[in-house]
Amino acid sequence: MSTIYLIRHCETTGQSPEAPLTPRGEEQAQRLYTQLFELPITHLISSPYRRALDSIQPLATALKLPVAQEDDLKERRLSAVPLDDWQDHLRRTFIDPDYTCPGGESSRIATKRITRVVEKAL
């Protein structure tokens, strides 16, 4: 039986794909490495976003494992246009998994996308 650990990125400076970790986020990445180092981890898969890669890199270095980048692990796009009331829309996506903002992705579609990555990893 395989075990998969799903980890969200550590604290970051922003939402841009290239946003780096904050100093606190860098400390969190070190703690993550410390907590997971002794586990029998054989594969690492990450979103290509910098914050995700920077979060897992200390562990990857310690385990001497490459990090496979998977586009389907990118964060869900809420909307293609700025929304003043984005938190209300985000909340609605958790209530209604099929709700989609203009140019965005529903929770159901994002879940299917991420599930495919997990199934492939297994």
Backbone as a printed PyTorch tensor [residue, N CA C, xyz], in Angstrom:
tensor([[[  0.8380,  -1.1840,   0.0000],
         [  0.0000,   0.0000,   0.0000],
         [  0.8830,   1.2480,   0.0000]],

        [[  0.5800,   2.1810,  -0.8550],
         [  1.3310,   3.4260,  -0.9550],
         [  0.7270,   4.4830,  -0.0430]],

        [[  1.5800,   5.3710,   0.4100],
         [  1.1450,   6.5140,   1.1980],
         [  1.5110,   7.7740,   0.4350]],

        [[  0.5670,   8.6890,   0.3370],
         [  0.8070,   9.9600,  -0.3270],
         [  0.6040,  11.0730,   0.7020]],

        [[  1.5640,  11.9680,   0.7570],
         [  1.4730,  13.1390,   1.6200],
         [  1.1990,  14.3370,   0.7250]],

        [[  0.0760,  14.9950,   0.9520],
         [ -0.2590,  16.1980,   0.2000],
         [  0.0860,  17.3980,   1.0610]],

        [[  0.9030,  18.2710,   0.5180],
         [  1.3920,  19.4050,   1.2840],
         [  1.1430,  20.6780,   0.5030]],

        [[  0.5480,  21.6210,   1.1500],
         [  0.3730,  22.9310,   0.5310],
         [  1.6710,  23.6990,   0.7310]],

        [[  1.9260,  24.6630,  -0.1010],
         [  3.1560,  25.4380,   0.0120],
         [  3.2390,  26.1890,   1.3370]],

        [[  4.4400,  26.5500,   1.6940],
         [  4.6810,  27.3310,   2.9070],
         [  4.3100,  28.7950,   2.6410]],

        [[  4.3800,  29.6180,   3.6830],
         [  3.9690,  31.0130,   3.5600],
         [  4.7440,  31.7150,   2.4480]],

        [[  4.0180,  32.4450,   1.6160],
         [  4.6050,  33.0810,   0.4420],
         [  4.3600,  34.5810,   0.4320]],

        [[  5.0900,  35.2680,  -0.4290],
         [  4.9600,  36.7210,  -0.5240],
         [  3.7900,  37.1510,  -1.3850]],

        [[  3.1810,  36.2210,  -2.1420],
         [  2.0650,  36.6030,  -3.0050],
         [  1.5270,  35.4300,  -3.7850]],

        [[  0.6270,  35.7140,  -4.7100],
         [ -0.0430,  34.6710,  -5.4830],
         [  0.5490,  34.4520,  -6.8680]],

        [[  1.4610,  35.2990,  -7.2940],
         [  2.1080,  35.1170,  -8.5970],
         [  2.8200,  33.7720,  -8.6320]],

        [[  2.8430,  33.1030,  -9.7840],
         [  3.5740,  31.8320,  -9.8710],
         [  5.0480,  31.9460,  -9.4640]],

        [[  5.6220,  33.1280,  -9.5780],
         [  7.0360,  33.3250,  -9.2330],
         [  7.2460,  33.9130,  -7.8410]],

        [[  6.1910,  34.0580,  -7.0610],
         [  6.3170,  34.6340,  -5.7150],
         [  7.1570,  33.7270,  -4.8220]],

        [[  8.1880,  34.2800,  -4.1850],
         [  9.0250,  33.4750,  -3.2940],
         [  8.3860,  33.2970,  -1.9190]],

        [[  8.9900,  32.4460,  -1.1330],
         [  8.5500,  32.2800,   0.2500],
         [  8.9850,  33.4910,   1.0650]],

        [[  8.2360,  33.7580,   2.1140],
         [  8.6490,  34.7640,   3.0850],
         [  9.7400,  34.1480,   3.9610]],

        [[ 10.4270,  34.9450,   4.7740],
         [ 11.3670,  34.3440,   5.7270],
         [ 10.6910,  33.3010,   6.6230]],

        [[  9.4600,  33.5780,   7.0400],
         [  8.7130,  32.5930,   7.8380],
         [  8.4530,  31.3350,   7.0150]],

        [[  8.1180,  31.5050,   5.7300],
         [  7.8940,  30.3750,   4.8480],
         [  9.1480,  29.5290,   4.6770]],

        [[ 10.3060,  30.1690,   4.6180],
         [ 11.5680,  29.4330,   4.5180],
         [ 11.8010,  28.5990,   5.7790]],

        [[ 11.4510,  29.1630,   6.9330],
         [ 11.5550,  28.4060,   8.1920],
         [ 10.5800,  27.2250,   8.1780]],

        [[  9.3820,  27.4450,   7.6600],
         [  8.3980,  26.3640,   7.5710],
         [  8.9100,  25.2450,   6.6600]],

        [[  9.5730,  25.5970,   5.5670],
         [ 10.1210,  24.5910,   4.6540],
         [ 11.1970,  23.7620,   5.3540]],

        [[ 11.9900,  24.3980,   6.2000],
         [ 13.0000,  23.6600,   6.9650],
         [ 12.3440,  22.7200,   7.9740]],

        [[ 11.2790,  23.1880,   8.6320],
         [ 10.5530,  22.3250,   9.5790],
         [  9.8900,  21.1620,   8.8510]],

        [[  9.3690,  21.4310,   7.6620],
         [  8.7570,  20.3810,   6.8470],
         [  9.7890,  19.2930,   6.5550]],

        [[ 10.9570,  19.6970,   6.1490],
         [ 12.0410,  18.7430,   5.8900],
         [ 12.3360,  17.9240,   7.1450]],

        [[ 12.4490,  18.5810,   8.2710],
         [ 12.7580,  17.8920,   9.5280],
         [ 11.6720,  16.8720,   9.8790]],

        [[ 10.4250,  17.2400,   9.6730],
         [  9.3130,  16.3540,  10.0230],
         [  9.1820,  15.1580,   9.0860]],

        [[  9.5700,  15.3260,   7.8260],
         [  9.3480,  14.2690,   6.8370],
         [ 10.5820,  13.4480,   6.4880]],

        [[ 11.7460,  13.8960,   6.9040],
         [ 12.9970,  13.2700,   6.4740],
         [ 13.0760,  11.7810,   6.7860]],

        [[ 12.5780,  11.3500,   7.9100],
         [ 12.6960,   9.9450,   8.3180],
         [ 11.6350,   9.0260,   7.6770]],

        [[ 10.6820,   9.6030,   6.9840],
         [  9.6360,   8.7980,   6.3560],
         [ 10.1690,   8.1480,   5.0800]],

        [[  9.6010,   7.0060,   4.6940],
         [ 10.0840,   6.3030,   3.4940],
         [  9.5490,   6.9420,   2.1990]],

        [[ 10.0200,   8.1290,   1.8980],
         [  9.5740,   8.8660,   0.7150],
         [ 10.4810,   8.5200,  -0.4650]],

        [[  9.8550,   8.1510,  -1.5800],
         [ 10.6340,   7.7490,  -2.7540],
         [ 10.4070,   8.6360,  -3.9750]],

        [[  9.3530,   9.4590,  -3.9520],
         [  9.0510,  10.3350,  -5.0790],
         [  8.5530,  11.6770,  -4.5560]],

        [[  8.9090,  12.7320,  -5.2400],
         [  8.4200,  14.0680,  -4.9180],
         [  7.8310,  14.6830,  -6.1830]],

        [[  6.6120,  15.1690,  -6.0660],
         [  5.9250,  15.8050,  -7.1890],
         [  5.4330,  17.1580,  -6.7020]],

        [[  5.6080,  18.1820,  -7.5210],
         [  5.2520,  19.5320,  -7.1050],
         [  4.5970,  20.3080,  -8.2360]],

        [[  3.8280,  21.2810,  -7.8440],
         [  3.3900,  22.3120,  -8.7690],
         [  4.6500,  23.0040,  -9.2900]],

        [[  4.6020,  23.5750, -10.4790],
         [  5.7610,  24.3140, -10.9760],
         [  5.9020,  25.7120, -10.3690]],

        [[  4.9530,  26.1000,  -9.5230],
         [  5.0310,  27.4180,  -8.9050],
         [  6.2300,  27.4810,  -7.9510]],

        [[  6.8980,  28.6090,  -7.9510],
         [  8.1020,  28.7620,  -7.1340],
         [  7.8450,  28.4560,  -5.6680]],

        [[  6.7140,  28.9170,  -5.1360],
         [  6.4300,  28.7150,  -3.7150],
         [  6.3320,  27.2350,  -3.3580]],

        [[  5.8050,  26.4300,  -4.2680],
         [  5.7030,  24.9940,  -4.0200],
         [  7.0810,  24.3370,  -4.1120]],

        [[  7.8330,  24.7040,  -5.1390],
         [  9.1740,  24.1320,  -5.3050],
         [ 10.0880,  24.5190,  -4.1440]],

        [[ 10.0390,  25.7830,  -3.7370],
         [ 10.8630,  26.2290,  -2.6140],
         [ 10.4570,  25.5600,  -1.3060]],

        [[  9.1870,  25.2050,  -1.1880],
         [  8.7110,  24.5400,   0.0270],
         [  9.2540,  23.1170,   0.1580]],

        [[  9.4130,  22.4320,  -0.9530],
         [  9.8300,  21.0320,  -0.9140],
         [ 11.3350,  20.8540,  -1.1360]],

        [[ 12.0240,  21.8950,  -1.6050],
         [ 13.4270,  21.7470,  -1.9620],
         [ 14.3260,  21.3010,  -0.8120]],

        [[ 14.1820,  21.8090,   0.4120],
         [ 15.0440,  21.3040,   1.4940],
         [ 14.9200,  19.7900,   1.6870]],

        [[ 13.7080,  19.2570,   1.5900],
         [ 13.5110,  17.8190,   1.7220],
         [ 14.1230,  17.0840,   0.5300]],

        [[ 13.9080,  17.6080,  -0.6720],
         [ 14.4570,  16.9800,  -1.8750],
         [ 15.9800,  16.9120,  -1.8020]],

        [[ 16.5930,  17.9770,  -1.3460],
         [ 18.0490,  18.0170,  -1.2200],
         [ 18.5180,  16.9850,  -0.2090]],

        [[ 17.8690,  16.9410,   0.9360],
         [ 18.2630,  16.0000,   1.9900],
         [ 18.0730,  14.5480,   1.5590]],

        [[ 16.9940,  14.2730,   0.8270],
         [ 16.7160,  12.9060,   0.3810],
         [ 17.4340,  12.5570,  -0.9190]],

        [[ 18.0450,  13.5660,  -1.5360],
         [ 18.7280,  13.3800,  -2.8290],
         [ 17.7480,  12.8400,  -3.8790]],

        [[ 16.5580,  13.4390,  -3.8950],
         [ 15.5180,  13.0530,  -4.8470],
         [ 15.1990,  14.2260,  -5.7640]],

        [[ 14.9380,  13.9370,  -7.0410],
         [ 14.4790,  15.0040,  -7.9320],
         [ 13.0340,  15.3560,  -7.6080]],

        [[ 12.6480,  16.5450,  -7.9910],
         [ 11.2580,  16.9760,  -7.8210],
         [ 10.6190,  17.0360,  -9.2050]],

        [[  9.6740,  16.1510,  -9.4510],
         [  8.9450,  16.1780, -10.7200],
         [  7.9300,  17.3120, -10.6600]],

        [[  7.9260,  18.1290, -11.6900],
         [  6.9690,  19.2280, -11.7450],
         [  5.7530,  18.7970, -12.5550]],

        [[  4.5960,  19.0560, -12.0090],
         [  3.3390,  18.6460, -12.6310],
         [  2.4330,  19.8620, -12.7840]],

        [[  2.1920,  20.2600, -14.0300],
         [  1.3390,  21.4240, -14.2960],
         [ -0.0550,  21.2890, -13.6960]],

        [[ -0.5710,  20.0750, -13.6370],
         [ -1.9230,  19.8830, -13.1040],
         [ -2.0220,  20.1280, -11.5980]],

        [[ -0.9040,  20.4200, -10.9470],
         [ -0.9480,  20.7730,  -9.5270],
         [ -0.9450,  22.2880,  -9.3040]],

        [[ -1.0260,  23.0420, -10.3860],
         [ -1.1300,  24.4980, -10.2430],
         [ -2.4000,  24.8330,  -9.4760]],

        [[ -2.3750,  25.9870,  -8.8290],
         [ -3.5610,  26.4120,  -8.0940],
         [ -4.7120,  26.6930,  -9.0420]],

        [[ -5.8790,  26.5130,  -8.5030],
         [ -7.0920,  26.7870,  -9.2730],
         [ -7.1960,  28.2820,  -9.5500]],

        [[ -7.5880,  28.6030, -10.7570],
         [ -7.8040,  29.9970, -11.1270],
         [ -9.2470,  30.3460, -10.7890]],

        [[ -9.4250,  31.2870,  -9.8990],
         [-10.7740,  31.6670,  -9.4910],
         [-11.4860,  32.4300, -10.6030]],

        [[-10.7800,  33.3800, -11.2270],
         [-11.3900,  34.2180, -12.2530],
         [-10.3050,  34.7850, -13.1560]],

        [[-10.6770,  35.0770, -14.3870],
         [ -9.7390,  35.7000, -15.3250],
         [ -9.7120,  37.2110, -15.1600]],

        [[-10.6630,  37.7280, -14.4120],
         [-10.7320,  39.1780, -14.1820],
         [-10.6970,  39.4470, -12.6780]],

        [[-10.1410,  40.5860, -12.2710],
         [-10.1410,  40.9180, -10.8370],
         [-11.5670,  41.0430, -10.3020]],

        [[-11.7630,  40.5290,  -9.1070],
         [-13.0740,  40.5810,  -8.4630],
         [-12.9440,  41.3060,  -7.1320]],

        [[-13.6870,  42.4000,  -6.9670],
         [-13.6400,  43.1210,  -5.6970],
         [-14.1300,  42.2420,  -4.5500]],

        [[-15.1080,  41.4120,  -4.8320],
         [-15.7010,  40.5450,  -3.8180],
         [-15.2230,  39.1020,  -3.9950]],

        [[-13.9340,  38.9270,  -4.2850],
         [-13.3780,  37.6040,  -4.6020],
         [-13.5780,  36.5980,  -3.4780]],

        [[-13.5780,  37.0650,  -2.2160],
         [-13.7640,  36.1250,  -1.1080],
         [-15.1620,  35.5190,  -1.1230]],

        [[-16.1490,  36.3080,  -1.5060],
         [-17.5170,  35.7800,  -1.6170],
         [-17.5900,  34.7160,  -2.7100]],

        [[-16.9290,  34.9820,  -3.8200],
         [-16.9140,  34.0060,  -4.9190],
         [-16.1640,  32.7370,  -4.5140]],

        [[-15.0520,  32.9120,  -3.8380],
         [-14.2780,  31.7580,  -3.3840],
         [-15.1180,  30.9050,  -2.4310]],

        [[-15.7870,  31.5510,  -1.4970],
         [-16.6460,  30.8460,  -0.5540],
         [-17.7250,  30.0550,  -1.3060]],

        [[-18.2770,  30.6710,  -2.3320],
         [-19.3370,  30.0030,  -3.1020],
         [-18.8000,  28.7540,  -3.8070]],

        [[-17.5220,  28.7690,  -4.2290],
         [-16.9580,  27.5920,  -4.9050],
         [-16.8620,  26.4000,  -3.9620]],

        [[-16.8130,  26.6520,  -2.6680],
         [-16.7760,  25.5510,  -1.6990],
         [-18.1840,  25.0390,  -1.3910]],

        [[-19.1630,  25.8910,  -1.5450],
         [-20.5560,  25.4900,  -1.3320],
         [-21.1010,  24.7770,  -2.5620]],

        [[-20.7910,  25.3230,  -3.7330],
         [-21.2610,  24.7670,  -4.9970],
         [-20.0390,  24.3570,  -5.8240]],

        [[-19.7000,  23.0720,  -5.8710],
         [-18.4810,  22.6400,  -6.5550],
         [-18.4740,  22.8990,  -8.0600]],

        [[-19.6290,  23.2370,  -8.6360],
         [-19.6930,  23.5190, -10.0700],
         [-19.7060,  25.0160, -10.3840]],

        [[-19.6980,  25.8410,  -9.3520],
         [-19.7120,  27.2970,  -9.5640],
         [-18.3970,  27.7460, -10.1970]],

        [[-18.5100,  28.5560, -11.2280],
         [-17.3320,  29.0580, -11.9290],
         [-17.4740,  30.5500, -12.1950]],

        [[-16.4570,  31.2970, -11.8750],
         [-16.4020,  32.7160, -12.2150],
         [-15.9470,  32.8480, -13.6690]],

        [[-16.1310,  34.0170, -14.2740],
         [-15.7090,  34.2020, -15.6720],
         [-14.2190,  33.8710, -15.8590]],

        [[-13.9600,  32.9000, -16.7300],
         [-12.5790,  32.5170, -17.0150],
         [-11.9150,  31.7170, -15.9190]],

        [[-12.6810,  31.3040, -14.9300],
         [-12.1330,  30.5630, -13.8010],
         [-12.3580,  29.0670, -13.9140]],

        [[-12.0460,  28.3780, -12.8450],
         [-12.1500,  26.9240, -12.7950],
         [-12.9850,  26.5320, -11.5830]],

        [[-13.9180,  25.6370, -11.7690],
         [-14.7530,  25.1960, -10.6570],
         [-13.9570,  24.2870,  -9.7210]],

        [[-14.4450,  24.1280,  -8.5200],
         [-13.8150,  23.2160,  -7.5560],
         [-13.8340,  21.7920,  -8.0800]],

        [[-14.9270,  21.4000,  -8.7350],
         [-15.0430,  20.0360,  -9.2530],
         [-13.9740,  19.7620, -10.3220]],

        [[-13.7920,  20.6960, -11.2360],
         [-12.7970,  20.5220, -12.2990],
         [-11.3890,  20.4870, -11.7030]],

        [[-11.1090,  21.3690, -10.7610],
         [ -9.7800,  21.3840, -10.1240],
         [ -9.5340,  20.0790,  -9.3770]],

        [[-10.5400,  19.5810,  -8.6980],
         [-10.3970,  18.3230,  -7.9680],
         [-10.1130,  17.1720,  -8.9270]],

        [[-10.8030,  17.1200, -10.0440],
         [-10.5580,  16.0590, -11.0320],
         [ -9.1360,  16.1450, -11.5810]],

        [[ -8.6710,  17.3530, -11.8330],
         [ -7.3250,  17.5720, -12.3620],
         [ -6.2750,  17.0610, -11.3780]],

        [[ -6.4400,  17.3980, -10.1380],
         [ -5.4740,  16.9970,  -9.1060],
         [ -5.5770,  15.5040,  -8.8230]],

        [[ -6.7800,  14.9700,  -8.8450],
         [ -6.9820,  13.5330,  -8.6310],
         [ -6.2510,  12.7170,  -9.6900]],

        [[ -6.2430,  13.1980, -10.9250],
         [ -5.5160,  12.4910, -11.9880],
         [ -4.0250,  12.3850, -11.6620]],

        [[ -3.4590,  13.4280, -11.0930],
         [ -2.0390,  13.3970, -10.7150],
         [ -1.8070,  12.3630,  -9.6290]],

        [[ -2.6810,  12.3180,  -8.6410],
         [ -2.5450,  11.3460,  -7.5400],
         [ -2.6910,   9.9320,  -8.0670]],

        [[ -3.6810,   9.7020,  -8.9100],
         [ -3.8770,   8.3520,  -9.4720],
         [ -2.6830,   7.9240, -10.3010]],

        [[ -2.1210,   8.8150, -11.0610],
         [ -0.9390,   8.5260, -11.8690],
         [  0.2630,   8.1980, -10.9710]],

        [[  0.3910,   8.9190,  -9.8710],
         [  1.4920,   8.6790,  -8.9360],
         [  1.3800,   7.3020,  -8.2900]],

        [[  0.1510,   6.8760,  -8.0340],
         [ -0.0500,   5.5520,  -7.4190],
         [  0.2430,   4.4530,  -8.4090]]])
